[in-house]
């Protein structure tokens, strides 16, 4: 099974090394995808439970969701590929999710649309394996969030 964010090789020579710029893109895309799905899962679960603390830093949310939208554009451009084809509609859904999440994180409305939309966005990134990927990603996102945005008293 190939890596879901593997760059599409320009030539079929297996001995050809990936240029450094493309390797950097692959690494960046993989990390953005991991943290986006982690934050999406954390936020959706907190909203579903009705938690007062949504457990995601608003700046981390915004930056990560913008990054994943850029990764999705690279999928459409053909520079990256994954387990599912990415469409313009997928990017629009991710933008909608970013807006709904940002509103909730700033103390605004917790839209009932957010949780079903979150599930759809995670599935568009990871395909049928999104549940396992989301569990792993949430672990790493919580750790990163705690390291850079620690909450007092927790």
mmCIF file of C-alpha atoms in Angstrom:
data_model
loop_
_atom_site.group_PDB
_atom_site.id
_atom_site.type_symbol
_atom_site.label_atom_id
_atom_site.label_comp_id
_atom_site.label_asym_id
_atom_site.label_seq_id
_atom_site.Cartn_x
_atom_site.Cartn_y
_atom_site.Cartn_z
ATOM 1 C CA UNK A 1 0.000 0.000 0.000
ATOM 2 C CA UNK A 2 1.440 3.380 -0.944
ATOM 3 C CA UNK A 3 1.680 6.394 1.319
ATOM 4 C CA UNK A 4 -1.568 8.397 0.995
ATOM 5 C CA UNK A 5 0.321 11.669 0.460
ATOM 6 C CA UNK A 6 3.011 10.289 -1.794
ATOM 7 C CA UNK A 7 4.104 12.535 -4.605
ATOM 8 C CA UNK A 8 3.230 11.346 -8.064
ATOM 9 C CA UNK A 9 6.559 10.533 -9.739
ATOM 10 C CA UNK A 10 7.215 12.343 -12.992
ATOM 11 C CA UNK A 11 9.061 9.318 -14.323
ATOM 12 C CA UNK A 12 8.639 5.652 -13.556
ATOM 13 C CA UNK A 13 12.333 5.084 -12.671
ATOM 14 C CA UNK A 14 12.276 3.583 -9.139
ATOM 15 C CA UNK A 15 15.892 4.618 -8.533
ATOM 16 C CA UNK A 16 15.121 8.283 -9.129
ATOM 17 C CA UNK A 17 15.283 10.331 -5.935
ATOM 18 C CA UNK A 18 12.497 12.742 -5.091
ATOM 19 C CA UNK A 19 13.785 16.301 -5.484
ATOM 20 C CA UNK A 20 14.249 18.072 -2.144
ATOM 21 C CA UNK A 21 11.463 20.584 -2.823
ATOM 22 C CA UNK A 22 8.973 17.800 -3.504
ATOM 23 C CA UNK A 23 10.181 15.878 -0.455
ATOM 24 C CA UNK A 24 9.574 18.990 1.668
ATOM 25 C CA UNK A 25 6.076 19.298 0.168
ATOM 26 C CA UNK A 26 5.367 15.668 1.006
ATOM 27 C CA UNK A 27 6.531 16.076 4.599
ATOM 28 C CA UNK A 28 4.553 19.293 5.046
ATOM 29 C CA UNK A 29 1.430 17.734 3.512
ATOM 30 C CA UNK A 30 1.656 14.656 5.721
ATOM 31 C CA UNK A 31 1.989 16.742 8.889
ATOM 32 C CA UNK A 32 -0.813 19.113 7.879
ATOM 33 C CA UNK A 33 -3.087 16.173 7.176
ATOM 34 C CA UNK A 34 -2.255 14.488 10.473
ATOM 35 C CA UNK A 35 -2.842 17.569 12.615
ATOM 36 C CA UNK A 36 -5.923 18.712 10.696
ATOM 37 C CA UNK A 37 -7.675 15.401 11.246
ATOM 38 C CA UNK A 38 -6.556 15.393 14.880
ATOM 39 C CA UNK A 39 -7.931 18.863 15.572
ATOM 40 C CA UNK A 40 -11.121 18.127 13.633
ATOM 41 C CA UNK A 41 -11.753 15.020 15.716
ATOM 42 C CA UNK A 42 -10.947 16.731 19.036
ATOM 43 C CA UNK A 43 -13.232 19.677 18.299
ATOM 44 C CA UNK A 44 -16.113 17.571 16.958
ATOM 45 C CA UNK A 45 -15.990 15.218 19.955
ATOM 46 C CA UNK A 46 -15.897 18.114 22.437
ATOM 47 C CA UNK A 47 -18.877 19.774 20.762
ATOM 48 C CA UNK A 48 -20.785 16.490 20.579
ATOM 49 C CA UNK A 49 -20.236 15.940 24.333
ATOM 50 C CA UNK A 50 -21.157 19.541 25.108
ATOM 51 C CA UNK A 51 -17.803 20.316 26.737
ATOM 52 C CA UNK A 52 -17.247 23.897 27.849
ATOM 53 C CA UNK A 53 -13.552 23.644 26.876
ATOM 54 C CA UNK A 54 -13.271 22.690 23.215
ATOM 55 C CA UNK A 55 -9.635 21.606 23.728
ATOM 56 C CA UNK A 56 -8.226 23.210 20.565
ATOM 57 C CA UNK A 57 -6.336 26.480 20.399
ATOM 58 C CA UNK A 58 -8.118 28.815 17.936
ATOM 59 C CA UNK A 59 -4.857 29.875 16.263
ATOM 60 C CA UNK A 60 -3.752 26.251 15.844
ATOM 61 C CA UNK A 61 -7.172 25.436 14.363
ATOM 62 C CA UNK A 62 -7.081 28.282 11.863
ATOM 63 C CA UNK A 63 -3.484 27.698 10.761
ATOM 64 C CA UNK A 64 -3.912 23.941 10.445
ATOM 65 C CA UNK A 65 -7.160 24.108 8.496
ATOM 66 C CA UNK A 66 -5.713 26.697 6.112
ATOM 67 C CA UNK A 67 -2.727 24.392 5.593
ATOM 68 C CA UNK A 68 -4.912 21.366 4.851
ATOM 69 C CA UNK A 69 -6.900 23.395 2.337
ATOM 70 C CA UNK A 70 -3.602 24.140 0.571
ATOM 71 C CA UNK A 71 -2.709 20.425 0.647
ATOM 72 C CA UNK A 72 -6.078 19.644 -0.912
ATOM 73 C CA UNK A 73 -5.365 22.143 -3.695
ATOM 74 C CA UNK A 74 -2.075 20.309 -4.351
ATOM 75 C CA UNK A 75 -4.091 17.075 -4.678
ATOM 76 C CA UNK A 76 -6.296 18.707 -7.303
ATOM 77 C CA UNK A 77 -3.231 20.057 -9.137
ATOM 78 C CA UNK A 78 -1.855 16.526 -9.258
ATOM 79 C CA UNK A 79 1.274 17.150 -7.179
ATOM 80 C CA UNK A 80 0.003 14.852 -4.395
ATOM 81 C CA UNK A 81 -2.339 11.911 -4.317
ATOM 82 C CA UNK A 82 -4.127 10.073 -1.547
ATOM 83 C CA UNK A 83 -6.627 7.357 -0.770
ATOM 84 C CA UNK A 84 -9.486 9.400 -2.214
ATOM 85 C CA UNK A 85 -9.695 11.924 -5.018
ATOM 86 C CA UNK A 86 -10.045 15.482 -3.727
ATOM 87 C CA UNK A 87 -12.611 17.745 -5.374
ATOM 88 C CA UNK A 88 -13.332 21.454 -5.267
ATOM 89 C CA UNK A 89 -16.443 20.570 -3.243
ATOM 90 C CA UNK A 90 -14.211 18.861 -0.656
ATOM 91 C CA UNK A 91 -12.182 22.059 -0.304
ATOM 92 C CA UNK A 92 -15.364 24.100 0.045
ATOM 93 C CA UNK A 93 -16.580 21.741 2.789
ATOM 94 C CA UNK A 94 -13.241 22.095 4.579
ATOM 95 C CA UNK A 95 -13.509 25.893 4.359
ATOM 96 C CA UNK A 96 -17.021 25.694 5.808
ATOM 97 C CA UNK A 97 -15.746 23.467 8.608
ATOM 98 C CA UNK A 98 -12.928 25.928 9.318
ATOM 99 C CA UNK A 99 -15.460 28.754 9.630
ATOM 100 C CA UNK A 100 -17.818 26.786 11.876
ATOM 101 C CA UNK A 101 -14.938 25.620 14.063
ATOM 102 C CA UNK A 102 -13.508 29.114 14.346
ATOM 103 C CA UNK A 103 -16.910 30.457 15.409
ATOM 104 C CA UNK A 104 -17.266 27.775 18.083
ATOM 105 C CA UNK A 105 -13.708 28.279 19.339
ATOM 106 C CA UNK A 106 -14.246 32.024 19.675
ATOM 107 C CA UNK A 107 -17.281 31.427 21.900
ATOM 108 C CA UNK A 108 -19.864 31.750 19.149
ATOM 109 C CA UNK A 109 -22.431 29.299 17.866
ATOM 110 C CA UNK A 110 -21.723 25.585 18.014
ATOM 111 C CA UNK A 111 -23.469 24.669 14.810
ATOM 112 C CA UNK A 112 -25.182 21.268 14.642
ATOM 113 C CA UNK A 113 -23.728 21.063 11.123
ATOM 114 C CA UNK A 114 -20.169 20.901 12.488
ATOM 115 C CA UNK A 115 -20.069 17.241 13.588
ATOM 116 C CA UNK A 116 -21.489 15.679 10.411
ATOM 117 C CA UNK A 117 -19.332 18.015 8.327
ATOM 118 C CA UNK A 118 -16.267 17.022 10.366
ATOM 119 C CA UNK A 119 -16.912 13.339 9.628
ATOM 120 C CA UNK A 120 -17.232 14.026 5.924
ATOM 121 C CA UNK A 121 -14.025 16.087 5.857
ATOM 122 C CA UNK A 122 -12.020 13.414 7.688
ATOM 123 C CA UNK A 123 -13.305 10.792 5.284
ATOM 124 C CA UNK A 124 -12.359 12.868 2.243
ATOM 125 C CA UNK A 125 -8.766 13.019 3.552
ATOM 126 C CA UNK A 126 -8.303 9.411 4.658
ATOM 127 C CA UNK A 127 -10.946 7.387 2.854
ATOM 128 C CA UNK A 128 -12.390 4.321 4.558
ATOM 129 C CA UNK A 129 -9.566 4.280 7.114
ATOM 130 C CA UNK A 130 -10.447 7.700 8.542
ATOM 131 C CA UNK A 131 -11.497 6.420 11.992
ATOM 132 C CA UNK A 132 -8.141 4.814 12.771
ATOM 133 C CA UNK A 133 -6.243 7.747 11.306
ATOM 134 C CA UNK A 134 -8.334 10.207 13.322
ATOM 135 C CA UNK A 135 -7.608 8.396 16.612
ATOM 136 C CA UNK A 136 -3.865 8.485 15.984
ATOM 137 C CA UNK A 137 -3.977 12.064 14.728
ATOM 138 C CA UNK A 138 -5.974 13.254 17.762
ATOM 139 C CA UNK A 139 -3.285 11.843 20.051
ATOM 140 C CA UNK A 140 -0.561 13.822 18.272
ATOM 141 C CA UNK A 141 -2.682 16.970 17.979
ATOM 142 C CA UNK A 142 -3.455 16.917 21.723
ATOM 143 C CA UNK A 143 0.248 16.541 22.497
ATOM 144 C CA UNK A 144 1.211 19.385 20.166
ATOM 145 C CA UNK A 145 -1.609 21.583 21.435
ATOM 146 C CA UNK A 146 -0.538 20.994 25.048
ATOM 147 C CA UNK A 147 3.107 21.728 24.223
ATOM 148 C CA UNK A 148 2.451 25.027 22.460
ATOM 149 C CA UNK A 149 -0.843 26.104 24.034
ATOM 150 C CA UNK A 150 -0.849 24.689 27.585
ATOM 151 C CA UNK A 151 -3.904 25.303 29.698
ATOM 152 C CA UNK A 152 -3.361 26.386 33.240
ATOM 153 C CA UNK A 153 -4.499 23.895 35.828
ATOM 154 C CA UNK A 154 -4.705 20.887 33.464
#
